[in-house]
């Protein structure tokens, strides 16, 4: 390095015009700041335009975690090494940040990556590309999500109208695509006015999908659903970690049984089971020991990895926030791709009465209503302490161009690397020297 260290190298690199790679200089600068400054900014009770006045649990947990690690809170967003969230208004969330020169817990395109219509559209397009190449998709779309129709697609509208007509009063689910945590969901028996109206693509304010309603697996007459997590420990190169240990099986509360929305349980009153309890129940009630480890977990991994792979082209070209029009690409302004970005997403699934599991939604709005002090502490430790600890370790090695293999135990589960803490399983990695793909590692797919 020239006299003056990394900062001088960065300046020299800009003047030299290629003698020192701009990305390398940014990586070294960020690595230096992580080791020396150890500062973070959190959008907790910060007023707009930089923050959000609502104290979201993810941000509160992030603040606790970073203080636990000995990092200091920075009052100026642009000066912090790590930015946690930064508010939930997509128009202002990324104001006053320096992408490529800060670690940022969010990616500018998250709201579009997780929108329900794009989740399905990305999966469908990825499958069509595979078929066009003469290859069989690793996981067919119909095994990932319920039967789905896009109201912005004229051909889908024709198929939807015929499907509803032939279903003879069967309940369907109308979903507003870009809202989560149980909102924007309406059970219907007919196509609603304005949907598939022929007004033209992108004309309505919000995008809408229709899905055939699943008849949920029940516990003593109470509908159930499941939640697991995927930690995007790095978006470039892509590193995905799966977690079900902190997840739950949700059993609807008695007071919602008369509700027409009782089939969707997470955001009503519910009882939260661990996956261990669910496994015991499946063995006792359905005579299927090992059901969770042999069926549930592999199917969750297949679905999550398929969904993220299908959306991965959006990780390095952000999309304009909002869903009221065509999602156009917009310049992130730093030309360093997704360097330094990471995030935690929660994935909701449902088993139907035939034990067929499908993904309901994928979102970064991970708000868990834990019951009891012990459960709240467990969730708090997982959502931010463990997640941030692993993410920072992965980011540090990537910035140093080192493999991440030493962060995982390759012996505890043959063929499945598990993080040292034991709560995360490696799902996918593009880090040189630590490449891994769950779809191919155990011979599950030919591609």
Tab-separated table of C-alpha atoms in Angstrom:
chain	number	residue	atom	x	y	z
A	1	UNK	CA	0.000	0.000	0.000
A	2	UNK	CA	1.176	3.596	-0.576
A	3	UNK	CA	1.971	5.870	2.391
A	4	UNK	CA	-1.297	6.632	4.161
A	5	UNK	CA	-2.691	3.093	3.981
A	6	UNK	CA	-6.022	2.042	2.526
A	7	UNK	CA	-7.487	5.534	2.151
A	8	UNK	CA	-4.446	6.648	0.193
A	9	UNK	CA	-4.668	3.488	-1.901
A	10	UNK	CA	-8.280	4.277	-2.705
A	11	UNK	CA	-7.394	7.827	-3.771
A	12	UNK	CA	-4.410	6.571	-5.756
A	13	UNK	CA	-6.630	3.996	-7.418
A	14	UNK	CA	-9.037	6.676	-8.577
A	15	UNK	CA	-6.178	8.737	-10.016
A	16	UNK	CA	-4.393	5.761	-11.531
A	17	UNK	CA	-7.506	4.789	-13.463
A	18	UNK	CA	-7.108	1.025	-13.270
A	19	UNK	CA	-3.733	0.444	-11.593
A	20	UNK	CA	-5.678	-0.340	-8.452
A	21	UNK	CA	-9.130	-1.843	-8.878
A	22	UNK	CA	-11.835	0.374	-7.469
A	23	UNK	CA	-13.648	-2.608	-6.044
A	24	UNK	CA	-10.517	-3.923	-4.330
A	25	UNK	CA	-9.913	-0.508	-2.808
A	26	UNK	CA	-13.510	-0.357	-1.580
A	27	UNK	CA	-13.195	-3.842	-0.074
A	28	UNK	CA	-10.013	-2.931	1.775
A	29	UNK	CA	-11.486	0.339	2.975
A	30	UNK	CA	-14.577	-1.415	4.338
A	31	UNK	CA	-12.521	-4.183	5.938
A	32	UNK	CA	-10.313	-1.580	7.617
A	33	UNK	CA	-13.353	0.249	9.002
A	34	UNK	CA	-14.883	-2.997	10.305
A	35	UNK	CA	-11.715	-3.749	12.243
A	36	UNK	CA	-11.000	-0.244	13.544
A	37	UNK	CA	-14.180	1.826	13.743
A	38	UNK	CA	-16.817	-0.810	14.614
A	39	UNK	CA	-19.689	1.669	14.387
A	40	UNK	CA	-23.344	1.095	13.461
A	41	UNK	CA	-26.431	3.148	12.689
A	42	UNK	CA	-29.906	1.776	13.292
A	43	UNK	CA	-33.148	3.254	11.982
A	44	UNK	CA	-34.889	3.005	15.349
A	45	UNK	CA	-37.229	5.862	16.299
A	46	UNK	CA	-35.456	8.040	13.755
A	47	UNK	CA	-37.758	10.539	12.006
A	48	UNK	CA	-38.085	10.632	8.196
A	49	UNK	CA	-36.465	11.103	5.759
A	50	UNK	CA	-33.632	8.906	7.060
A	51	UNK	CA	-35.440	6.607	9.448
A	52	UNK	CA	-38.815	5.392	10.572
A	53	UNK	CA	-40.610	6.555	13.741
A	54	UNK	CA	-41.970	3.045	14.361
A	55	UNK	CA	-39.743	0.880	16.623
A	56	UNK	CA	-39.640	-2.306	14.537
A	57	UNK	CA	-38.436	-5.387	16.383
A	58	UNK	CA	-35.692	-6.194	13.855
A	59	UNK	CA	-34.064	-2.827	14.437
A	60	UNK	CA	-34.372	-3.088	18.215
A	61	UNK	CA	-32.746	-6.519	18.126
A	62	UNK	CA	-30.016	-5.205	15.853
A	63	UNK	CA	-29.142	-2.432	18.257
A	64	UNK	CA	-28.955	-4.875	21.160
A	65	UNK	CA	-26.805	-7.268	19.152
A	66	UNK	CA	-24.227	-4.740	17.985
A	67	UNK	CA	-23.880	-3.297	21.470
A	68	UNK	CA	-23.400	-6.858	22.713
A	69	UNK	CA	-20.560	-7.250	20.201
A	70	UNK	CA	-18.944	-4.053	21.488
A	71	UNK	CA	-19.763	-1.835	18.515
A	72	UNK	CA	-20.702	1.778	19.175
A	73	UNK	CA	-23.833	3.477	17.865
A	74	UNK	CA	-23.203	6.249	15.332
A	75	UNK	CA	-25.661	9.129	15.141
A	76	UNK	CA	-24.917	10.019	11.498
A	77	UNK	CA	-26.113	7.397	9.043
A	78	UNK	CA	-23.519	8.108	6.369
A	79	UNK	CA	-20.629	7.808	8.832
A	80	UNK	CA	-21.473	4.349	10.217
A	81	UNK	CA	-19.703	1.174	9.107
A	82	UNK	CA	-22.921	-0.863	9.406
A	83	UNK	CA	-26.426	0.396	8.572
A	84	UNK	CA	-29.286	-1.679	9.993
A	85	UNK	CA	-32.498	-1.262	8.011
A	86	UNK	CA	-32.802	2.502	7.895
A	87	UNK	CA	-36.575	2.749	7.924
A	88	UNK	CA	-39.335	0.965	6.035
A	89	UNK	CA	-40.186	3.666	3.524
A	90	UNK	CA	-38.626	2.450	0.282
A	91	UNK	CA	-38.391	5.992	-1.085
A	92	UNK	CA	-36.110	7.100	1.753
A	93	UNK	CA	-34.574	3.933	3.176
A	94	UNK	CA	-31.369	4.299	1.176
A	95	UNK	CA	-30.947	8.036	1.561
A	96	UNK	CA	-27.607	9.076	3.056
A	97	UNK	CA	-25.947	5.682	2.644
A	98	UNK	CA	-22.749	4.824	0.757
A	99	UNK	CA	-23.326	1.464	-0.979
A	100	UNK	CA	-20.070	-0.361	-1.473
A	101	UNK	CA	-18.445	1.516	1.406
A	102	UNK	CA	-20.822	0.443	4.170
A	103	UNK	CA	-22.328	-2.838	5.263
A	104	UNK	CA	-26.075	-2.457	4.689
A	105	UNK	CA	-28.688	-4.814	6.080
A	106	UNK	CA	-31.082	-4.529	3.159
A	107	UNK	CA	-30.844	-4.496	-0.606
A	108	UNK	CA	-32.572	-1.794	-2.697
A	109	UNK	CA	-34.566	-4.442	-4.538
A	110	UNK	CA	-35.854	-6.495	-1.592
A	111	UNK	CA	-39.422	-5.235	-1.840
A	112	UNK	CA	-39.610	-6.354	-5.450
A	113	UNK	CA	-37.680	-9.580	-4.984
A	114	UNK	CA	-40.206	-10.704	-2.384
A	115	UNK	CA	-43.396	-9.400	-4.048
A	116	UNK	CA	-45.752	-12.335	-4.539
A	117	UNK	CA	-46.272	-11.753	-8.251
A	118	UNK	CA	-42.535	-11.550	-8.933
A	119	UNK	CA	-41.886	-14.614	-6.785
A	120	UNK	CA	-44.135	-16.604	-9.106
A	121	UNK	CA	-43.094	-14.813	-12.316
A	122	UNK	CA	-39.388	-15.376	-11.604
A	123	UNK	CA	-39.963	-19.062	-10.867
A	124	UNK	CA	-42.016	-19.515	-14.024
A	125	UNK	CA	-39.485	-17.730	-16.243
A	126	UNK	CA	-36.607	-19.731	-14.760
A	127	UNK	CA	-38.470	-22.958	-15.493
A	128	UNK	CA	-39.179	-21.873	-19.067
A	129	UNK	CA	-35.486	-21.096	-19.606
A	130	UNK	CA	-34.531	-24.565	-18.396
A	131	UNK	CA	-37.083	-26.224	-20.658
A	132	UNK	CA	-35.882	-24.146	-23.630
A	133	UNK	CA	-32.374	-25.504	-23.003
A	134	UNK	CA	-33.745	-29.028	-23.065
A	135	UNK	CA	-33.228	-29.505	-19.330
A	136	UNK	CA	-35.682	-30.607	-16.688
A	137	UNK	CA	-36.200	-28.025	-13.899
A	138	UNK	CA	-34.695	-29.116	-10.598
A	139	UNK	CA	-37.898	-28.230	-8.734
A	140	UNK	CA	-41.037	-27.654	-10.870
A	141	UNK	CA	-42.951	-24.460	-10.109
A	142	UNK	CA	-46.057	-26.381	-9.079
A	143	UNK	CA	-44.043	-27.991	-6.267
A	144	UNK	CA	-42.921	-24.612	-4.913
A	145	UNK	CA	-46.078	-22.461	-4.798
A	146	UNK	CA	-49.833	-23.152	-4.974
A	147	UNK	CA	-51.604	-22.965	-8.333
A	148	UNK	CA	-51.113	-19.277	-9.224
A	149	UNK	CA	-52.370	-16.798	-11.832
A	150	UNK	CA	-51.124	-13.280	-12.602
A	151	UNK	CA	-53.840	-10.725	-13.329
A	152	UNK	CA	-51.357	-8.658	-15.354
A	153	UNK	CA	-50.861	-11.552	-17.769
A	154	UNK	CA	-53.642	-11.807	-20.410
A	155	UNK	CA	-53.035	-15.523	-20.957
A	156	UNK	CA	-53.113	-16.155	-17.212
A	157	UNK	CA	-56.375	-14.221	-16.990
A	158	UNK	CA	-57.986	-16.503	-19.562
A	159	UNK	CA	-56.829	-19.576	-17.662
A	160	UNK	CA	-57.916	-18.056	-14.339
A	161	UNK	CA	-61.424	-17.288	-15.573
A	162	UNK	CA	-61.820	-20.850	-16.806
A	163	UNK	CA	-60.368	-22.313	-13.585
A	164	UNK	CA	-62.750	-20.310	-11.380
A	165	UNK	CA	-65.701	-21.146	-13.614
A	166	UNK	CA	-64.960	-24.864	-13.488
A	167	UNK	CA	-64.242	-24.892	-9.731
A	168	UNK	CA	-67.983	-24.519	-8.990
A	169	UNK	CA	-67.901	-22.216	-5.981
A	170	UNK	CA	-64.538	-23.335	-4.635
A	171	UNK	CA	-62.751	-20.703	-2.543
A	172	UNK	CA	-59.784	-18.944	-4.132
A	173	UNK	CA	-57.313	-16.543	-2.540
A	174	UNK	CA	-56.844	-13.031	-3.904
A	175	UNK	CA	-53.512	-11.513	-2.816
A	176	UNK	CA	-52.136	-7.999	-3.219
A	177	UNK	CA	-48.620	-8.771	-4.367
A	178	UNK	CA	-46.446	-6.286	-2.502
A	179	UNK	CA	-47.788	-6.474	1.064
A	180	UNK	CA	-46.879	-9.135	3.584
A	181	UNK	CA	-47.363	-10.457	7.118
A	182	UNK	CA	-50.892	-11.610	6.430
A	183	UNK	CA	-52.181	-8.400	4.862
A	184	UNK	CA	-53.877	-7.949	1.482
A	185	UNK	CA	-55.310	-11.481	1.455
A	186	UNK	CA	-58.992	-12.057	0.634
A	187	UNK	CA	-60.827	-15.389	0.183
A	188	UNK	CA	-63.076	-15.134	-2.908
A	189	UNK	CA	-65.286	-17.374	-5.025
A	190	UNK	CA	-65.339	-15.172	-8.133
A	191	UNK	CA	-63.041	-12.878	-10.074
A	192	UNK	CA	-63.230	-9.442	-8.472
A	193	UNK	CA	-64.233	-6.290	-10.424
A	194	UNK	CA	-61.241	-4.576	-11.984
A	195	UNK	CA	-59.028	-7.665	-11.953
A	196	UNK	CA	-58.332	-8.959	-15.468
A	197	UNK	CA	-60.370	-6.005	-16.737
A	198	UNK	CA	-58.364	-5.546	-19.914
A	199	UNK	CA	-57.297	-2.072	-18.803
A	200	UNK	CA	-53.769	-3.020	-19.701
A	201	UNK	CA	-50.653	-4.170	-17.933
A	202	UNK	CA	-49.515	-2.105	-14.922
A	203	UNK	CA	-52.625	0.131	-14.935
A	204	UNK	CA	-53.997	-0.786	-11.516
A	205	UNK	CA	-52.471	0.681	-8.394
A	206	UNK	CA	-51.341	-2.639	-6.908
A	207	UNK	CA	-50.505	-5.898	-8.598
A	208	UNK	CA	-52.762	-8.838	-7.782
A	209	UNK	CA	-52.430	-12.602	-7.975
A	210	UNK	CA	-54.963	-15.389	-7.508
A	211	UNK	CA	-54.098	-18.739	-5.944
A	212	UNK	CA	-56.148	-21.864	-5.472
A	213	UNK	CA	-56.868	-22.095	-1.750
A	214	UNK	CA	-55.088	-24.887	0.091
A	215	UNK	CA	-56.991	-26.986	2.618
A	216	UNK	CA	-54.488	-26.786	5.497
A	217	UNK	CA	-53.223	-29.637	7.620
A	218	UNK	CA	-55.016	-29.371	10.950
A	219	UNK	CA	-54.219	-30.111	14.577
A	220	UNK	CA	-57.441	-31.003	16.384
A	221	UNK	CA	-59.414	-29.008	13.828
A	222	UNK	CA	-57.067	-26.005	13.911
A	223	UNK	CA	-55.263	-24.935	10.693
A	224	UNK	CA	-51.457	-24.942	10.650
A	225	UNK	CA	-48.635	-23.272	8.728
A	226	UNK	CA	-44.849	-23.231	9.020
A	227	UNK	CA	-42.051	-20.671	9.088
A	228	UNK	CA	-38.340	-21.002	8.412
A	229	UNK	CA	-35.623	-18.474	7.578
A	230	UNK	CA	-33.002	-17.794	4.933
A	231	UNK	CA	-30.038	-15.597	5.790
A	232	UNK	CA	-28.589	-13.866	2.745
A	233	UNK	CA	-25.203	-13.510	4.418
A	234	UNK	CA	-23.821	-11.979	1.229
A	235	UNK	CA	-25.535	-10.926	-1.970
A	236	UNK	CA	-22.306	-10.674	-3.978
A	237	UNK	CA	-20.937	-13.293	-4.097
A	238	UNK	CA	-24.208	-14.958	-3.137
A	239	UNK	CA	-24.220	-16.904	0.151
A	240	UNK	CA	-27.487	-18.381	1.457
A	241	UNK	CA	-27.914	-20.011	4.861
A	242	UNK	CA	-31.035	-21.919	5.914
A	243	UNK	CA	-32.475	-22.005	9.433
A	244	UNK	CA	-35.440	-23.910	10.787
A	245	UNK	CA	-34.252	-24.230	14.395
A	246	UNK	CA	-35.629	-20.762	15.154
A	247	UNK	CA	-38.721	-21.364	13.050
A	248	UNK	CA	-42.145	-22.549	14.115
A	249	UNK	CA	-45.218	-24.486	13.193
A	250	UNK	CA	-48.173	-22.189	13.820
A	251	UNK	CA	-51.459	-23.662	15.060
A	252	UNK	CA	-54.454	-21.332	14.794
A	253	UNK	CA	-56.110	-20.203	18.018
A	254	UNK	CA	-59.668	-21.257	18.829
A	255	UNK	CA	-60.982	-17.707	18.567
A	256	UNK	CA	-60.200	-17.504	14.848
A	257	UNK	CA	-61.790	-20.788	13.860
A	258	UNK	CA	-64.959	-19.077	12.647
A	259	UNK	CA	-62.972	-16.570	10.577
A	260	UNK	CA	-62.903	-16.967	6.810
A	261	UNK	CA	-59.159	-16.270	7.058
A	262	UNK	CA	-58.473	-18.960	9.654
A	263	UNK	CA	-56.553	-20.966	7.049
A	264	UNK	CA	-53.757	-18.362	7.260
A	265	UNK	CA	-52.599	-18.552	10.841
A	266	UNK	CA	-49.406	-16.595	11.473
A	267	UNK	CA	-50.956	-13.242	12.123
A	268	UNK	CA	-53.995	-14.199	14.144
A	269	UNK	CA	-53.933	-15.661	17.621
A	270	UNK	CA	-51.915	-18.863	17.451
A	271	UNK	CA	-49.945	-21.472	19.313
A	272	UNK	CA	-46.317	-21.768	18.191
A	273	UNK	CA	-44.763	-25.224	18.056
A	274	UNK	CA	-41.094	-26.015	17.568
A	275	UNK	CA	-40.254	-28.315	14.677
A	276	UNK	CA	-39.275	-30.964	17.232
A	277	UNK	CA	-42.799	-30.917	18.642
A	278	UNK	CA	-44.251	-31.070	15.128
A	279	UNK	CA	-42.030	-34.069	14.345
A	280	UNK	CA	-43.289	-35.869	17.450
A	281	UNK	CA	-46.901	-35.088	16.537
A	282	UNK	CA	-46.430	-36.391	12.987
A	283	UNK	CA	-44.966	-39.620	14.381
A	284	UNK	CA	-47.764	-40.095	16.904
A	285	UNK	CA	-50.773	-38.917	14.887
A	286	UNK	CA	-49.780	-39.877	11.342
A	287	UNK	CA	-47.344	-42.724	11.960
A	288	UNK	CA	-44.523	-40.942	10.140
A	289	UNK	CA	-41.352	-40.818	12.252
A	290	UNK	CA	-38.609	-38.723	10.691
A	291	UNK	CA	-41.133	-36.750	8.645
A	292	UNK	CA	-39.596	-33.335	9.397
A	293	UNK	CA	-35.979	-34.315	8.722
A	294	UNK	CA	-36.730	-36.508	5.706
A	295	UNK	CA	-39.497	-34.501	4.028
A	296	UNK	CA	-40.190	-31.059	5.499
A	297	UNK	CA	-36.659	-29.650	5.706
A	298	UNK	CA	-35.415	-30.864	2.279
A	299	UNK	CA	-38.587	-29.575	0.596
A	300	UNK	CA	-38.216	-26.186	2.291
A	301	UNK	CA	-34.618	-25.942	1.116
A	302	UNK	CA	-35.552	-26.930	-2.432
A	303	UNK	CA	-38.272	-24.276	-2.603
A	304	UNK	CA	-36.239	-21.460	-1.038
A	305	UNK	CA	-33.172	-22.081	-3.168
A	306	UNK	CA	-35.274	-22.284	-6.328
A	307	UNK	CA	-36.984	-18.974	-5.506
A	308	UNK	CA	-33.763	-17.100	-4.758
A	309	UNK	CA	-31.958	-18.514	-7.794
A	310	UNK	CA	-34.863	-17.448	-9.986
A	311	UNK	CA	-34.659	-13.891	-8.634
A	312	UNK	CA	-30.900	-13.554	-8.565
A	313	UNK	CA	-30.612	-11.377	-11.677
A	314	UNK	CA	-32.257	-8.621	-9.619
A	315	UNK	CA	-29.558	-8.609	-6.948
A	316	UNK	CA	-27.164	-6.483	-8.971
A	317	UNK	CA	-29.683	-4.273	-10.760
A	318	UNK	CA	-32.026	-2.620	-8.307
A	319	UNK	CA	-35.612	-1.964	-9.261
A	320	UNK	CA	-37.689	1.135	-8.731
A	321	UNK	CA	-39.652	0.883	-5.440
A	322	UNK	CA	-43.401	0.450	-5.519
A	323	UNK	CA	-45.661	-1.781	-7.551
A	324	UNK	CA	-48.044	0.677	-9.179
A	325	UNK	CA	-46.272	0.476	-12.524
A	326	UNK	CA	-43.667	-1.460	-14.466
A	327	UNK	CA	-40.650	-2.196	-12.316
A	328	UNK	CA	-37.874	-0.316	-14.073
A	329	UNK	CA	-34.199	-0.670	-13.263
A	330	UNK	CA	-32.583	2.250	-11.539
A	331	UNK	CA	-28.920	3.052	-11.009
A	332	UNK	CA	-27.643	2.354	-7.513
A	333	UNK	CA	-25.021	5.030	-8.113
A	334	UNK	CA	-21.977	3.155	-6.876
A	335	UNK	CA	-21.225	0.594	-9.633
A	336	UNK	CA	-20.070	-1.913	-7.046
A	337	UNK	CA	-23.026	-4.247	-7.349
A	338	UNK	CA	-24.324	-5.687	-4.098
A	339	UNK	CA	-21.003	-5.468	-2.247
A	340	UNK	CA	-21.603	-5.337	1.517
A	341	UNK	CA	-25.350	-6.064	1.395
A	342	UNK	CA	-26.949	-8.819	3.478
A	343	UNK	CA	-30.387	-9.569	4.921
A	344	UNK	CA	-32.646	-12.010	6.753
A	345	UNK	CA	-35.861	-13.251	5.150
A	346	UNK	CA	-38.636	-15.352	6.658
A	347	UNK	CA	-40.409	-17.925	4.513
A	348	UNK	CA	-43.946	-19.125	5.222
A	349	UNK	CA	-45.142	-22.545	4.079
A	350	UNK	CA	-48.296	-24.601	4.426
A	351	UNK	CA	-49.058	-28.316	4.331
A	352	UNK	CA	-52.400	-29.271	2.883
A	353	UNK	CA	-54.533	-32.138	4.134
A	354	UNK	CA	-52.698	-34.501	1.738
A	355	UNK	CA	-49.313	-33.475	3.194
A	356	UNK	CA	-48.333	-31.505	0.091
A	357	UNK	CA	-46.266	-28.473	1.149
A	358	UNK	CA	-46.183	-25.151	-0.746
A	359	UNK	CA	-44.599	-21.751	-0.124
A	360	UNK	CA	-47.046	-18.994	0.856
A	361	UNK	CA	-44.697	-16.026	0.816
A	362	UNK	CA	-41.110	-14.849	1.166
A	363	UNK	CA	-40.534	-11.574	2.997
A	364	UNK	CA	-38.006	-9.499	4.923
A	365	UNK	CA	-40.796	-8.282	7.246
A	366	UNK	CA	-39.878	-10.841	9.890
A	367	UNK	CA	-42.033	-9.830	12.830
A	368	UNK	CA	-42.584	-12.761	15.186
A	369	UNK	CA	-45.175	-12.480	17.932
A	370	UNK	CA	-43.371	-14.585	20.520
A	371	UNK	CA	-45.211	-15.710	23.632
A	372	UNK	CA	-43.481	-15.880	26.980
A	373	UNK	CA	-40.169	-14.455	28.114
A	374	UNK	CA	-38.124	-17.542	27.208
A	375	UNK	CA	-39.457	-17.638	23.640
A	376	UNK	CA	-38.924	-13.919	23.123
A	377	UNK	CA	-35.326	-14.223	24.312
A	378	UNK	CA	-34.713	-17.176	21.970
A	379	UNK	CA	-36.083	-15.267	18.989
A	380	UNK	CA	-34.119	-12.159	19.911
A	381	UNK	CA	-30.875	-14.111	20.099
A	382	UNK	CA	-31.505	-15.778	16.752
A	383	UNK	CA	-32.886	-12.963	14.660
A	384	UNK	CA	-30.059	-10.559	15.300
A	385	UNK	CA	-27.283	-11.923	17.469
A	386	UNK	CA	-26.722	-15.169	15.580
A	387	UNK	CA	-27.721	-13.734	12.195
A	388	UNK	CA	-25.482	-10.690	12.503
A	389	UNK	CA	-22.598	-12.710	13.896
A	390	UNK	CA	-22.604	-15.107	10.958
A	391	UNK	CA	-23.160	-12.326	8.398
A	392	UNK	CA	-20.247	-10.256	9.698
A	393	UNK	CA	-17.987	-13.321	9.625
A	394	UNK	CA	-18.985	-14.133	6.037
A	395	UNK	CA	-18.594	-10.510	4.923
A	396	UNK	CA	-15.145	-10.276	6.512
A	397	UNK	CA	-13.853	-13.323	4.644
A	398	UNK	CA	-15.342	-12.161	1.356
A	399	UNK	CA	-13.667	-8.770	1.682
A	400	UNK	CA	-10.358	-10.584	2.258
A	401	UNK	CA	-11.000	-12.941	-0.699
A	402	UNK	CA	-10.867	-15.915	1.655
A	403	UNK	CA	-13.059	-19.047	1.597
A	404	UNK	CA	-15.805	-19.386	4.195
A	405	UNK	CA	-15.384	-23.132	4.735
A	406	UNK	CA	-13.886	-22.721	8.200
A	407	UNK	CA	-17.172	-21.235	9.433
A	408	UNK	CA	-18.941	-24.559	8.906
A	409	UNK	CA	-18.848	-28.078	10.306
A	410	UNK	CA	-18.876	-30.610	7.479
A	411	UNK	CA	-19.038	-33.688	9.732
A	412	UNK	CA	-22.196	-33.308	11.854
A	413	UNK	CA	-24.524	-33.846	8.878
A	414	UNK	CA	-22.895	-35.684	5.968
A	415	UNK	CA	-22.966	-33.501	2.868
A	416	UNK	CA	-24.640	-30.565	4.654
A	417	UNK	CA	-22.290	-27.892	6.063
A	418	UNK	CA	-23.586	-26.503	9.372
A	419	UNK	CA	-22.416	-23.234	10.925
A	420	UNK	CA	-20.258	-23.450	14.026
A	421	UNK	CA	-23.183	-22.183	16.110
A	422	UNK	CA	-25.224	-25.091	14.773
A	423	UNK	CA	-28.294	-23.083	13.788
A	424	UNK	CA	-27.545	-22.319	10.121
A	425	UNK	CA	-27.086	-24.788	7.286
A	426	UNK	CA	-25.239	-23.740	4.147
A	427	UNK	CA	-27.725	-23.719	1.292
A	428	UNK	CA	-25.741	-22.053	-1.481
A	429	UNK	CA	-22.366	-20.360	-1.879
A	430	UNK	CA	-20.526	-18.767	-4.794
A	431	UNK	CA	-17.477	-17.842	-2.702
A	432	UNK	CA	-14.359	-19.087	-4.549
A	433	UNK	CA	-12.986	-22.121	-2.746
A	434	UNK	CA	-16.248	-22.649	-0.838
A	435	UNK	CA	-18.740	-23.277	-3.635
A	436	UNK	CA	-21.821	-25.223	-2.578
A	437	UNK	CA	-25.280	-25.889	-4.006
A	438	UNK	CA	-27.814	-27.920	-2.030
A	439	UNK	CA	-29.587	-28.872	-5.248
A	440	UNK	CA	-26.533	-30.671	-6.614
A	441	UNK	CA	-24.406	-31.498	-3.542
A	442	UNK	CA	-26.441	-34.562	-2.621
A	443	UNK	CA	-27.320	-35.532	-6.184
A	444	UNK	CA	-30.822	-34.079	-5.919
A	445	UNK	CA	-30.689	-32.482	-9.374
A	446	UNK	CA	-28.791	-33.080	-12.591
A	447	UNK	CA	-28.203	-29.397	-13.361
